[in-house]
Tab-separated table of N, CA, C and O in Angstrom:
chain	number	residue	atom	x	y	z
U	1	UNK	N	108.021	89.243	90.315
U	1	UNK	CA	107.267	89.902	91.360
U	1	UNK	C	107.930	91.219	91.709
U	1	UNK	O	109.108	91.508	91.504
U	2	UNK	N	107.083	91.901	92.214
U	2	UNK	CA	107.569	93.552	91.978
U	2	UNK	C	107.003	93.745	93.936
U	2	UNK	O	105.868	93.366	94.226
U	3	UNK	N	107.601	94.130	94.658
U	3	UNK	CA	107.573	95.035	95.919
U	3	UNK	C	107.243	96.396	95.841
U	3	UNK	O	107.980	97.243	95.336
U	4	UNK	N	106.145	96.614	96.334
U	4	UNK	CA	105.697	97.876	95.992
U	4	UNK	C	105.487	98.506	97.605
U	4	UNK	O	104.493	98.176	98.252
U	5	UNK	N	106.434	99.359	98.123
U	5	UNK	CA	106.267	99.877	99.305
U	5	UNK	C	105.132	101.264	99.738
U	5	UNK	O	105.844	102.200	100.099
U	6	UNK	N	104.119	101.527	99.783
U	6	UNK	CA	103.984	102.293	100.382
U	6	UNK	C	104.105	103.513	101.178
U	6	UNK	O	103.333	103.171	102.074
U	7	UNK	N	104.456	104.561	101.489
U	7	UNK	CA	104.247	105.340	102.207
U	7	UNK	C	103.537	106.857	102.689
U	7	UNK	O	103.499	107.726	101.818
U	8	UNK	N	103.107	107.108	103.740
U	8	UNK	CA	102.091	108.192	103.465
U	8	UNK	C	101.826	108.766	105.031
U	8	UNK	O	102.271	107.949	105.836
U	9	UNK	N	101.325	109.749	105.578
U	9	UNK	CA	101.590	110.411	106.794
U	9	UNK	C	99.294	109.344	107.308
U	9	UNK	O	98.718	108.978	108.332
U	10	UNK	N	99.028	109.366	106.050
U	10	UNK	CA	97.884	108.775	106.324
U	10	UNK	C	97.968	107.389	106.762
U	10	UNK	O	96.921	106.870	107.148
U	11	UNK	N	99.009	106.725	106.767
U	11	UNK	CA	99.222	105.225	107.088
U	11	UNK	C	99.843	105.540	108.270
U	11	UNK	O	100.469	106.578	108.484
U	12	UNK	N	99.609	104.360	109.268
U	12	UNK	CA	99.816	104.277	110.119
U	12	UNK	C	101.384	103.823	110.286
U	12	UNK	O	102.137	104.463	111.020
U	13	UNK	N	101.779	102.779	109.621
U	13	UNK	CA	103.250	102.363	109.048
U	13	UNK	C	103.463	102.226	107.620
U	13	UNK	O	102.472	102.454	106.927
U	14	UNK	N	104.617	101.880	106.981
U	14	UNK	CA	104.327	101.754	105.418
U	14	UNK	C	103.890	100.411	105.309
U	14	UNK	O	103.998	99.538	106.170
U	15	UNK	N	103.368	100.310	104.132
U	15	UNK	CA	102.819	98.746	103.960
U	15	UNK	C	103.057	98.118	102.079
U	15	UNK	O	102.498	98.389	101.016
U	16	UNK	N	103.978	97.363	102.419
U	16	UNK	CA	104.509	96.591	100.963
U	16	UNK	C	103.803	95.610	100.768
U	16	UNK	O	103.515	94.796	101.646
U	17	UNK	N	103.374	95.549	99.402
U	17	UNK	CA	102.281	95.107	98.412
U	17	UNK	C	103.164	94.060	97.317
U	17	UNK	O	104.096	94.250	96.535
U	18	UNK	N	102.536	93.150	97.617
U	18	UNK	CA	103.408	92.260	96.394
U	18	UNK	C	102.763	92.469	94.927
U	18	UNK	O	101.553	92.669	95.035
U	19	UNK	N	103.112	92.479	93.888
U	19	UNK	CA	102.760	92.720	92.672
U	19	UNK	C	103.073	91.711	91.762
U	19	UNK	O	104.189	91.241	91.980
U	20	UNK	N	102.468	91.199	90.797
U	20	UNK	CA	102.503	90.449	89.861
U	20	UNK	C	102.822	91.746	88.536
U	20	UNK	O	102.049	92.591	88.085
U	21	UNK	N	104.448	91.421	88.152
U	21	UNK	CA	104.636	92.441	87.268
U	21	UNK	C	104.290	91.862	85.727
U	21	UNK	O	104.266	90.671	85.417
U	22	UNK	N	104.049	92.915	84.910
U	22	UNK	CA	103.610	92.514	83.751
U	22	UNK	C	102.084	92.167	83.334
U	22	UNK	O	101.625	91.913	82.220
U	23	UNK	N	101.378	92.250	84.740
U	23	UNK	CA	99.596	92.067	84.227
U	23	UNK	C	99.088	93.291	84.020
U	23	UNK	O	97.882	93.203	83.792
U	24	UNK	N	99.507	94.460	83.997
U	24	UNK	CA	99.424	95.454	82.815
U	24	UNK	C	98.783	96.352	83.959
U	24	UNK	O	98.258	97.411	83.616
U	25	UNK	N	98.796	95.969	85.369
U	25	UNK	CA	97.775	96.742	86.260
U	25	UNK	C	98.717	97.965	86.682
U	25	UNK	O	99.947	97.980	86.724
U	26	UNK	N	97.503	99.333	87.086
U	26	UNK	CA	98.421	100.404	87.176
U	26	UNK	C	98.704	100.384	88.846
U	26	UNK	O	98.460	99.281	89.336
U	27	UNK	N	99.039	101.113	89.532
U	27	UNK	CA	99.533	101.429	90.658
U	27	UNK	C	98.287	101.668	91.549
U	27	UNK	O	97.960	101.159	92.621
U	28	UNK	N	97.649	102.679	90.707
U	28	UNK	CA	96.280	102.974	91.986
U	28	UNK	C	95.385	101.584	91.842
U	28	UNK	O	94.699	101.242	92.805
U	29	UNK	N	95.395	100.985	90.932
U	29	UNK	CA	94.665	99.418	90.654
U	29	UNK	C	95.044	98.817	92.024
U	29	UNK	O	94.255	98.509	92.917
U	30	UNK	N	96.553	98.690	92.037
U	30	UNK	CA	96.869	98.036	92.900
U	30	UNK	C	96.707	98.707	94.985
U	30	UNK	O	96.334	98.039	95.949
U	31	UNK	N	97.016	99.708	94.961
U	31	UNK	CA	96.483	100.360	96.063
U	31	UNK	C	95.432	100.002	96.737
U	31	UNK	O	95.433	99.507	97.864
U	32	UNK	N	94.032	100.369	95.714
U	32	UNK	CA	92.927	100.142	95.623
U	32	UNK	C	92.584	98.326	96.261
U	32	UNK	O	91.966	97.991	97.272
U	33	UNK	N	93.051	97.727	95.540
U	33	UNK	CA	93.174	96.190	96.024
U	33	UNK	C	93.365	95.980	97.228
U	33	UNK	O	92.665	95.192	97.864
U	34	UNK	N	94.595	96.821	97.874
U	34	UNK	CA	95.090	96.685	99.103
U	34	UNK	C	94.506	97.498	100.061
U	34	UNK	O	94.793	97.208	101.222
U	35	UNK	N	93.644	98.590	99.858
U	35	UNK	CA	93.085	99.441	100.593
U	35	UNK	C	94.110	100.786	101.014
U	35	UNK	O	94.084	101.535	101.991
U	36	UNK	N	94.876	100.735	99.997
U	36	UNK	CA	95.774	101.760	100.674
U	36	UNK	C	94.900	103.282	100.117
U	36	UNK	O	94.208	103.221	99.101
U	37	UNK	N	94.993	104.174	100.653
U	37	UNK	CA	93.944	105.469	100.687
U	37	UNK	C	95.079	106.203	99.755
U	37	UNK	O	95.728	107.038	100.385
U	38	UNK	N	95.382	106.079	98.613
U	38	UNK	CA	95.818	106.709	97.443
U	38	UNK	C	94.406	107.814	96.907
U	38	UNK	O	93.426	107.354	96.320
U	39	UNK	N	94.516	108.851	97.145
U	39	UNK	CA	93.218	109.505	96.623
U	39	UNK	C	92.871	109.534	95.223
U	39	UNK	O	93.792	109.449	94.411
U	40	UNK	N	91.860	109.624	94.879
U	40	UNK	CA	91.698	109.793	93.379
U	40	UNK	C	90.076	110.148	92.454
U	40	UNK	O	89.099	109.464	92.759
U	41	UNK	N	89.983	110.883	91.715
U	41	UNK	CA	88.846	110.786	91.539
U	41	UNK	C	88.723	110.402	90.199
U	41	UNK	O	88.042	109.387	90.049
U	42	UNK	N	89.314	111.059	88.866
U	42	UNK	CA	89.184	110.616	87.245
U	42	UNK	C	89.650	109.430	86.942
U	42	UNK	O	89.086	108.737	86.095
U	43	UNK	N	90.730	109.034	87.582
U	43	UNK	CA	91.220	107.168	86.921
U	43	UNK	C	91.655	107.648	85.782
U	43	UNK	O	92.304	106.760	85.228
U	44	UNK	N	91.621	108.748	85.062
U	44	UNK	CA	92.048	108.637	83.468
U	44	UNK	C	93.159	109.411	83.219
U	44	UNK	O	93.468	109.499	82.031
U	45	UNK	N	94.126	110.238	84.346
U	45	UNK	CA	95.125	110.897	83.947
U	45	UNK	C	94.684	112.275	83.551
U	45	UNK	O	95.416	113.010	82.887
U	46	UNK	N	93.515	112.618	83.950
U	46	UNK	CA	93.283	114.342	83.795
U	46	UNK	C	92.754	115.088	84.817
U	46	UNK	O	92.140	116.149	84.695
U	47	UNK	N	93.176	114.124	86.470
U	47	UNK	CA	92.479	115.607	87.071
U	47	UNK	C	93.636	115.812	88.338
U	47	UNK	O	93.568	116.656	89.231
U	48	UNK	N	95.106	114.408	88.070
U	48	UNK	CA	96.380	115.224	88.905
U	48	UNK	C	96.067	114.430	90.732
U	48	UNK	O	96.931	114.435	91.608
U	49	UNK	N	94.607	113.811	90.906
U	49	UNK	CA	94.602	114.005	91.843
U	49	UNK	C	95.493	112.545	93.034
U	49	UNK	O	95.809	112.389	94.213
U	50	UNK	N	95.548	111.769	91.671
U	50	UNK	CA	96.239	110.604	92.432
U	50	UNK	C	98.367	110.788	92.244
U	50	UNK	O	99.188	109.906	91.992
U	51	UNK	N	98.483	111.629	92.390
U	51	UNK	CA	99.752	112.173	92.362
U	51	UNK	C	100.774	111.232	93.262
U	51	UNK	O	100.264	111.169	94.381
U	52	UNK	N	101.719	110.651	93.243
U	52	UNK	CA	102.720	110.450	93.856
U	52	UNK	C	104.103	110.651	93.476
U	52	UNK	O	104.507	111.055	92.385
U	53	UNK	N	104.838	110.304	94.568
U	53	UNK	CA	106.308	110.394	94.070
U	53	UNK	C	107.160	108.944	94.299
U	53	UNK	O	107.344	108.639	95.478
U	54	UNK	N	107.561	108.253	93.518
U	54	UNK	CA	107.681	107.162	93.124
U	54	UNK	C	109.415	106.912	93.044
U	54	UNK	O	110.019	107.263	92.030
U	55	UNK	N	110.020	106.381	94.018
U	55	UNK	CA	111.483	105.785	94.020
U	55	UNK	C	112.027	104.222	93.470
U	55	UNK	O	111.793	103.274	94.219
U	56	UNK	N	112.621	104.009	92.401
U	56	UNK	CA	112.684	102.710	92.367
U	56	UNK	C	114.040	102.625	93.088
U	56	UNK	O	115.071	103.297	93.084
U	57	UNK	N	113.533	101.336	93.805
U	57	UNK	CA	114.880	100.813	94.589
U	57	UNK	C	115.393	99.619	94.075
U	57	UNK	O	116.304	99.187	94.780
U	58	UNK	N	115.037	98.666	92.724
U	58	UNK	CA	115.767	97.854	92.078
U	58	UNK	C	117.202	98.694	91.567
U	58	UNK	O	117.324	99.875	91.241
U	59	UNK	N	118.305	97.506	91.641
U	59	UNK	CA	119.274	98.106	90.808
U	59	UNK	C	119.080	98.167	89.067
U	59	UNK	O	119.746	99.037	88.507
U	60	UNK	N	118.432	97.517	88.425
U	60	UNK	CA	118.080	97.697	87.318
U	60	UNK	C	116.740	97.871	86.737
U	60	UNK	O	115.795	97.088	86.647
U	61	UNK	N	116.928	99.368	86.280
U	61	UNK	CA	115.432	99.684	85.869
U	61	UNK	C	114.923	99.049	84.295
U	61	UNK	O	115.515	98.455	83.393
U	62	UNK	N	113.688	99.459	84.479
U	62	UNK	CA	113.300	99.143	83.127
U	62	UNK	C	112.704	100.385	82.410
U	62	UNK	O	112.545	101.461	82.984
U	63	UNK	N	112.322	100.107	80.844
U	63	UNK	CA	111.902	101.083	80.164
U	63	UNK	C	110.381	102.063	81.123
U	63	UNK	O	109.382	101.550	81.626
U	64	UNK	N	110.613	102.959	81.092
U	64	UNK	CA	109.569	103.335	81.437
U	64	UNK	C	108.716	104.392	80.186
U	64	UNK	O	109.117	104.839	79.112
U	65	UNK	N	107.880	104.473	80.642
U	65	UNK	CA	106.373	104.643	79.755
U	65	UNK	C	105.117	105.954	80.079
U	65	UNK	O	103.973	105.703	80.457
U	66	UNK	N	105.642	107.291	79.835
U	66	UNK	CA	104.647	108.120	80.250
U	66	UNK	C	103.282	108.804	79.169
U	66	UNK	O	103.331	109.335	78.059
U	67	UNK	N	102.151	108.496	80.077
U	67	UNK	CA	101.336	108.479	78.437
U	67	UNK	C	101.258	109.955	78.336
U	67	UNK	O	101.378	110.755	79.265
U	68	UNK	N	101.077	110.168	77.287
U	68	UNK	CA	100.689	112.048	76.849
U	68	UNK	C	99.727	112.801	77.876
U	68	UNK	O	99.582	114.023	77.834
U	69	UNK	N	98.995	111.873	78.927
U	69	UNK	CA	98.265	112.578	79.522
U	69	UNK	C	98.566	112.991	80.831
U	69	UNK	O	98.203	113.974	81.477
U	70	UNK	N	99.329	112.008	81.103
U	70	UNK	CA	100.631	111.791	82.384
U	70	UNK	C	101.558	113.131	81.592
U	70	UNK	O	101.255	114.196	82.130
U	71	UNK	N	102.057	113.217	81.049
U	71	UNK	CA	102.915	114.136	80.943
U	71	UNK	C	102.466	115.624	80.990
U	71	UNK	O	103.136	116.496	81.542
U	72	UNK	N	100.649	115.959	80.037
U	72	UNK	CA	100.318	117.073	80.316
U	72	UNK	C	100.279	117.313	81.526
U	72	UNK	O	100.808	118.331	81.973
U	73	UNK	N	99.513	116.242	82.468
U	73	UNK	CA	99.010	116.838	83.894
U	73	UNK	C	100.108	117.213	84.642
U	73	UNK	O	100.263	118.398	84.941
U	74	UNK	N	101.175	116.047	85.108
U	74	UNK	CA	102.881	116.654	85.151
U	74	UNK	C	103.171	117.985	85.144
U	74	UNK	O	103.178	118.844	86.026
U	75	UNK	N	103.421	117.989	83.911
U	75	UNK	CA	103.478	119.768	83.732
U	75	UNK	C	102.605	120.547	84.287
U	75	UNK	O	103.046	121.398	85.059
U	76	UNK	N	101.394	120.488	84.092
U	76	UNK	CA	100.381	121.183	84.788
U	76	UNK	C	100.823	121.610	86.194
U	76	UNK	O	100.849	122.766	86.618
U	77	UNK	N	101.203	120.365	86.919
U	77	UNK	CA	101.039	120.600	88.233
U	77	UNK	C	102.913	121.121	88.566
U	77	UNK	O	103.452	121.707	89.505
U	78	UNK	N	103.215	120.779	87.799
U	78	UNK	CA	104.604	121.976	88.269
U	78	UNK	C	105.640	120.721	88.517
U	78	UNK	O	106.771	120.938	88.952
U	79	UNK	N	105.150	119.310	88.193
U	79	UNK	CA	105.805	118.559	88.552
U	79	UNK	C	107.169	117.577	87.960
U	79	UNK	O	107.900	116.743	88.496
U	80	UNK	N	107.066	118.189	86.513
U	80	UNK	CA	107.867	117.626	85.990
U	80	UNK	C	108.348	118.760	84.764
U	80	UNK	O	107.461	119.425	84.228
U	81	UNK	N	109.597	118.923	84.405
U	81	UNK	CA	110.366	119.782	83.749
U	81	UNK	C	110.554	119.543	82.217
U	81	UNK	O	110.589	118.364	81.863
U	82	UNK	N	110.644	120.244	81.530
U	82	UNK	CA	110.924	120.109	79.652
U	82	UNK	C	112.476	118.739	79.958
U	82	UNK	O	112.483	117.712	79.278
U	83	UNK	N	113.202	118.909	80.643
U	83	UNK	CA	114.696	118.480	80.597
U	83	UNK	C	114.064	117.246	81.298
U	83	UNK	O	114.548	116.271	80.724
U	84	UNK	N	113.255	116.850	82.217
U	84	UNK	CA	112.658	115.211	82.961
U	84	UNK	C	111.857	114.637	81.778
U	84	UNK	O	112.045	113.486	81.387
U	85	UNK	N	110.884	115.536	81.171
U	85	UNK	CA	110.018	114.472	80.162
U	85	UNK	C	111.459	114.135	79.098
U	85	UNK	O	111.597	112.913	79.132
U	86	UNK	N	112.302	114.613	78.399
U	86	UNK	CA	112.941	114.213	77.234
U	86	UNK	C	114.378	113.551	78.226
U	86	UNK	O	115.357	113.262	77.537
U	87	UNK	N	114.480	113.375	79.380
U	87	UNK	CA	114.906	112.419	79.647
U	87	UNK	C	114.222	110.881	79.778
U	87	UNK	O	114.821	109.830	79.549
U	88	UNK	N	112.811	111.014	80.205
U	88	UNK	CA	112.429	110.362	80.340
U	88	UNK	C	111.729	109.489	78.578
U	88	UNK	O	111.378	108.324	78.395
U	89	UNK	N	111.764	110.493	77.745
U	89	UNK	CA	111.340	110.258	76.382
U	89	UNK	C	112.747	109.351	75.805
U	89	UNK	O	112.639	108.406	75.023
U	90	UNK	N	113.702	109.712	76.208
U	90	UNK	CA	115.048	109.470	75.206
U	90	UNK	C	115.832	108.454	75.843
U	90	UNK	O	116.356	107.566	75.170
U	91	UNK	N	115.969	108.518	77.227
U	91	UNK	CA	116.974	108.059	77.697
U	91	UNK	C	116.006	107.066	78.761
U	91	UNK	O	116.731	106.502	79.581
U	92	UNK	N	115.226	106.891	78.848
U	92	UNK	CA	114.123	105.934	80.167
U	92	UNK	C	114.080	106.526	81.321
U	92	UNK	O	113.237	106.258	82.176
U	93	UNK	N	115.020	107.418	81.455
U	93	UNK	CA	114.766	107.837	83.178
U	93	UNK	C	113.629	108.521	83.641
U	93	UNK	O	113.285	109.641	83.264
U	94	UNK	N	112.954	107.695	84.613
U	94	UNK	CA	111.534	108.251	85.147
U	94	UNK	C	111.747	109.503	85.906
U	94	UNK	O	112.721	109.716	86.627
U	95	UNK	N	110.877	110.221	85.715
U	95	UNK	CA	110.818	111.339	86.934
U	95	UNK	C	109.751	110.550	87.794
U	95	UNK	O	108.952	109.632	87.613
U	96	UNK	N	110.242	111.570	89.058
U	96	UNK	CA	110.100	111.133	90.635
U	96	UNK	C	108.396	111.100	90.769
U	96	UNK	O	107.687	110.260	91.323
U	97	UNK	N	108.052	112.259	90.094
U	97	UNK	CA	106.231	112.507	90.243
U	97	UNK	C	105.515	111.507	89.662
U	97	UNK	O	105.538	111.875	88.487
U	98	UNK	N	104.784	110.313	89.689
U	98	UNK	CA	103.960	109.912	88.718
U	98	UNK	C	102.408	110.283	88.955
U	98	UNK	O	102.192	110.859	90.021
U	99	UNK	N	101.608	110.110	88.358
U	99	UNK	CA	100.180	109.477	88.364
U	99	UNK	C	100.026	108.075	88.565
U	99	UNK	O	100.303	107.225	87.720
U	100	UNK	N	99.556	107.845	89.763
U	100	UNK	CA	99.655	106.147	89.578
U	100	UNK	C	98.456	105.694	89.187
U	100	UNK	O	98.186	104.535	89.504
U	101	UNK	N	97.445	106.486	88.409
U	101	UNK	CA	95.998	105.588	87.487
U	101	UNK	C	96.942	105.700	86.323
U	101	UNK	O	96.418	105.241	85.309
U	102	UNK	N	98.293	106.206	86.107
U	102	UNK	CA	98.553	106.181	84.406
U	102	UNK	C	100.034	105.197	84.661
U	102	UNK	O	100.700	104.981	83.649
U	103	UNK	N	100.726	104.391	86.505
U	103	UNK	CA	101.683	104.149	86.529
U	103	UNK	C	101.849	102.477	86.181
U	103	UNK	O	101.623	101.706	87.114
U	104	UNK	N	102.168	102.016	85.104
U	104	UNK	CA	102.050	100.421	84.917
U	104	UNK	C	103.095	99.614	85.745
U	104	UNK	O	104.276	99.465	85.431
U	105	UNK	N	102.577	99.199	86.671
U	105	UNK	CA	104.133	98.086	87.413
U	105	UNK	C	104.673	97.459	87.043
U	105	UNK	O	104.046	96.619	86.399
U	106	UNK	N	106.176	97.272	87.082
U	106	UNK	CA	107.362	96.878	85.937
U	106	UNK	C	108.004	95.832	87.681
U	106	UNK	O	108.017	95.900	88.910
U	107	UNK	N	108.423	94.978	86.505
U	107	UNK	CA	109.314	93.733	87.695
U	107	UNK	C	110.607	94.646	87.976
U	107	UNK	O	111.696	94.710	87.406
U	108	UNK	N	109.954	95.464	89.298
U	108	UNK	CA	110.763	96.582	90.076
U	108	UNK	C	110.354	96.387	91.229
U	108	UNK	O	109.291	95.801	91.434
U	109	UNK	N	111.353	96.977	92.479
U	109	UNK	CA	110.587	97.677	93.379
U	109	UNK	C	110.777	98.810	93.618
U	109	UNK	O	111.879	99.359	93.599
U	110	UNK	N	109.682	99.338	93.886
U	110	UNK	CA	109.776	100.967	93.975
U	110	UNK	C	108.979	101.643	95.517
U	110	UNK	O	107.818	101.252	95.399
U	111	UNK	N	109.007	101.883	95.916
U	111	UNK	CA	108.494	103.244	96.625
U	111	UNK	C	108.024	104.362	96.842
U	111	UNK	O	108.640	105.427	96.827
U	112	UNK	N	106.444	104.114	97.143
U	112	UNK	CA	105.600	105.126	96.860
U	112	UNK	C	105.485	105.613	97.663
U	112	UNK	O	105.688	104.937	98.672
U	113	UNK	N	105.095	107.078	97.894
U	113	UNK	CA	104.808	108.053	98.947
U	113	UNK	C	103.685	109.046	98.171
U	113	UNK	O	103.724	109.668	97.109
U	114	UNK	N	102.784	108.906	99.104
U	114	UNK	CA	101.870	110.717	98.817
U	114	UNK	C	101.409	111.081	100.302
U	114	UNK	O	101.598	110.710	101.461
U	115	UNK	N	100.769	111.923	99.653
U	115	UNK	CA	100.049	112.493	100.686
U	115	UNK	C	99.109	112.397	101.258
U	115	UNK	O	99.075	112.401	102.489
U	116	UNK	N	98.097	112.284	100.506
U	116	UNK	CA	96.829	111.549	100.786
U	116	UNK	C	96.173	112.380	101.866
U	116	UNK	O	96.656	113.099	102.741
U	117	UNK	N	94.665	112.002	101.475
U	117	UNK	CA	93.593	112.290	102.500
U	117	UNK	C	94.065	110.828	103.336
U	117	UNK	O	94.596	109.756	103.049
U	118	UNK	N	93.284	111.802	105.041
U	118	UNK	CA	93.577	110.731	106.068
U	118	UNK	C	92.620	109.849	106.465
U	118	UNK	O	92.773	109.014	107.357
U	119	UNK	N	91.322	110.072	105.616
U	119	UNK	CA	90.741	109.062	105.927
U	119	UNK	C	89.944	108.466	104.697
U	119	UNK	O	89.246	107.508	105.026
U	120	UNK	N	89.886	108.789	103.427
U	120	UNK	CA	89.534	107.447	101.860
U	120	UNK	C	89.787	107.950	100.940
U	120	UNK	O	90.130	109.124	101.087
U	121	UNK	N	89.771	107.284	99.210
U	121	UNK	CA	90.257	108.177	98.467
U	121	UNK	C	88.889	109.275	97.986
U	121	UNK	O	87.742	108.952	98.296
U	122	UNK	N	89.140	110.471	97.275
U	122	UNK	CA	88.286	111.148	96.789
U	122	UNK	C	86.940	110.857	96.426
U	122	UNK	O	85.918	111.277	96.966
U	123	UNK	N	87.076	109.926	95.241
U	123	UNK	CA	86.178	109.440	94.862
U	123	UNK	C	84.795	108.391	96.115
U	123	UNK	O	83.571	108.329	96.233
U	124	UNK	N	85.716	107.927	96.610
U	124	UNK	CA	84.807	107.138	97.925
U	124	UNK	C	84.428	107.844	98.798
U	124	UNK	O	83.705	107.389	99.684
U	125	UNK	N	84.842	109.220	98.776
U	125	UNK	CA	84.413	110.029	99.617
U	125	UNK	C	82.837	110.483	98.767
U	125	UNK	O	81.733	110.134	99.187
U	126	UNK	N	83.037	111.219	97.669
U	126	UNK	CA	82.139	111.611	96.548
U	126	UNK	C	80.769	110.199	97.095
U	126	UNK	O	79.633	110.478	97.479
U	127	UNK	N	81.161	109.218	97.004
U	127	UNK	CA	80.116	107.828	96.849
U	127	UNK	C	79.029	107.813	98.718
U	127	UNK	O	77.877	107.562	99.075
U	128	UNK	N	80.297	108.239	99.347
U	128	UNK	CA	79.504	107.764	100.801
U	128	UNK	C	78.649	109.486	100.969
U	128	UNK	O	77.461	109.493	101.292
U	129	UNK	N	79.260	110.597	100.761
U	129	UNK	CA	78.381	111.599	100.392
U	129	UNK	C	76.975	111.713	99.760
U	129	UNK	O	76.121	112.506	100.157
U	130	UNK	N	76.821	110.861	98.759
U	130	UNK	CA	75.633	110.858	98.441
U	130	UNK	C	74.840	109.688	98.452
U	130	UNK	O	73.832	109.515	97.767
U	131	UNK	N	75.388	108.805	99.342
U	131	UNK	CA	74.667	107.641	99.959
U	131	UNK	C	74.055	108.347	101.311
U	131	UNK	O	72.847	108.191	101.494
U	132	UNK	N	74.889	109.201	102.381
U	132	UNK	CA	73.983	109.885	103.262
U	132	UNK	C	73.149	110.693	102.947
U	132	UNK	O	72.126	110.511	103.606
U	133	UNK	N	73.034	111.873	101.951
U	133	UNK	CA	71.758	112.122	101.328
U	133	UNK	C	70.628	111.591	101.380
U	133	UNK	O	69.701	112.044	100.709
């Protein structure tokens, strides 16, 4: 089981999420479950918008795993460096920024923080928009 903490100026307090590690689910999967207002609109790792910054607080990490699309957007957004991806390629060490539609939960706990809209994610915003229409 993996502890997955929360945090965000949009939450009222932080709120830790228990996780079943190893069912292959990503981070905003899990958010989403819990209602935590992680914004997001593509789910697929190309539009940056579910961005966080991600602390593991286990003493022993595990391999970590950034897909090619996680790494373009990364870069894109200024968030991760030539010297973080080939650490993170060579040696496992995660950088701090992830995507959590591309972040798979590992029997860790870690600590999430964004920013977030303060009141749903993107996409649910997009949905109740054109339901009032």
């Amino acid at each position: 089981m993996a502890n997955v903490t929360f945090s965000s100026p949009s939450l009222s307090r932080d709120v830790t999420v228990y996780a079943v590690a190893g069912d292959r689910g990503t981070l905003l999967a899990l958010a989403k479950d819990a209602k935590i207002p992680i914004p997001f609109d593509c789910q697929d790792g190309e539009c940056g918008s579910c961005l966080v910054e991600v602390t593991v607080l286990s003493k022993a990490t595990h391999a970590i795993s950034l897909t090619e699309k996680e790494k373009e957007m990364l870069k894109q957004l200024g968030k991760i460096s030539k010297s973080e991806v080939a650490a993170a390629e060579v040696n496992d060490m995660p950088p701090h920024f992830r995507l959590a539609c591309q972040y798979i939960i590992r029997d860790e706990d870690i600590l999430v923080k964004f920013a977030g809209d303060e009141t749903m994610p993107a996409q649910q915003r997009k949905s109740h928009a054109k339901i009032a229409e």
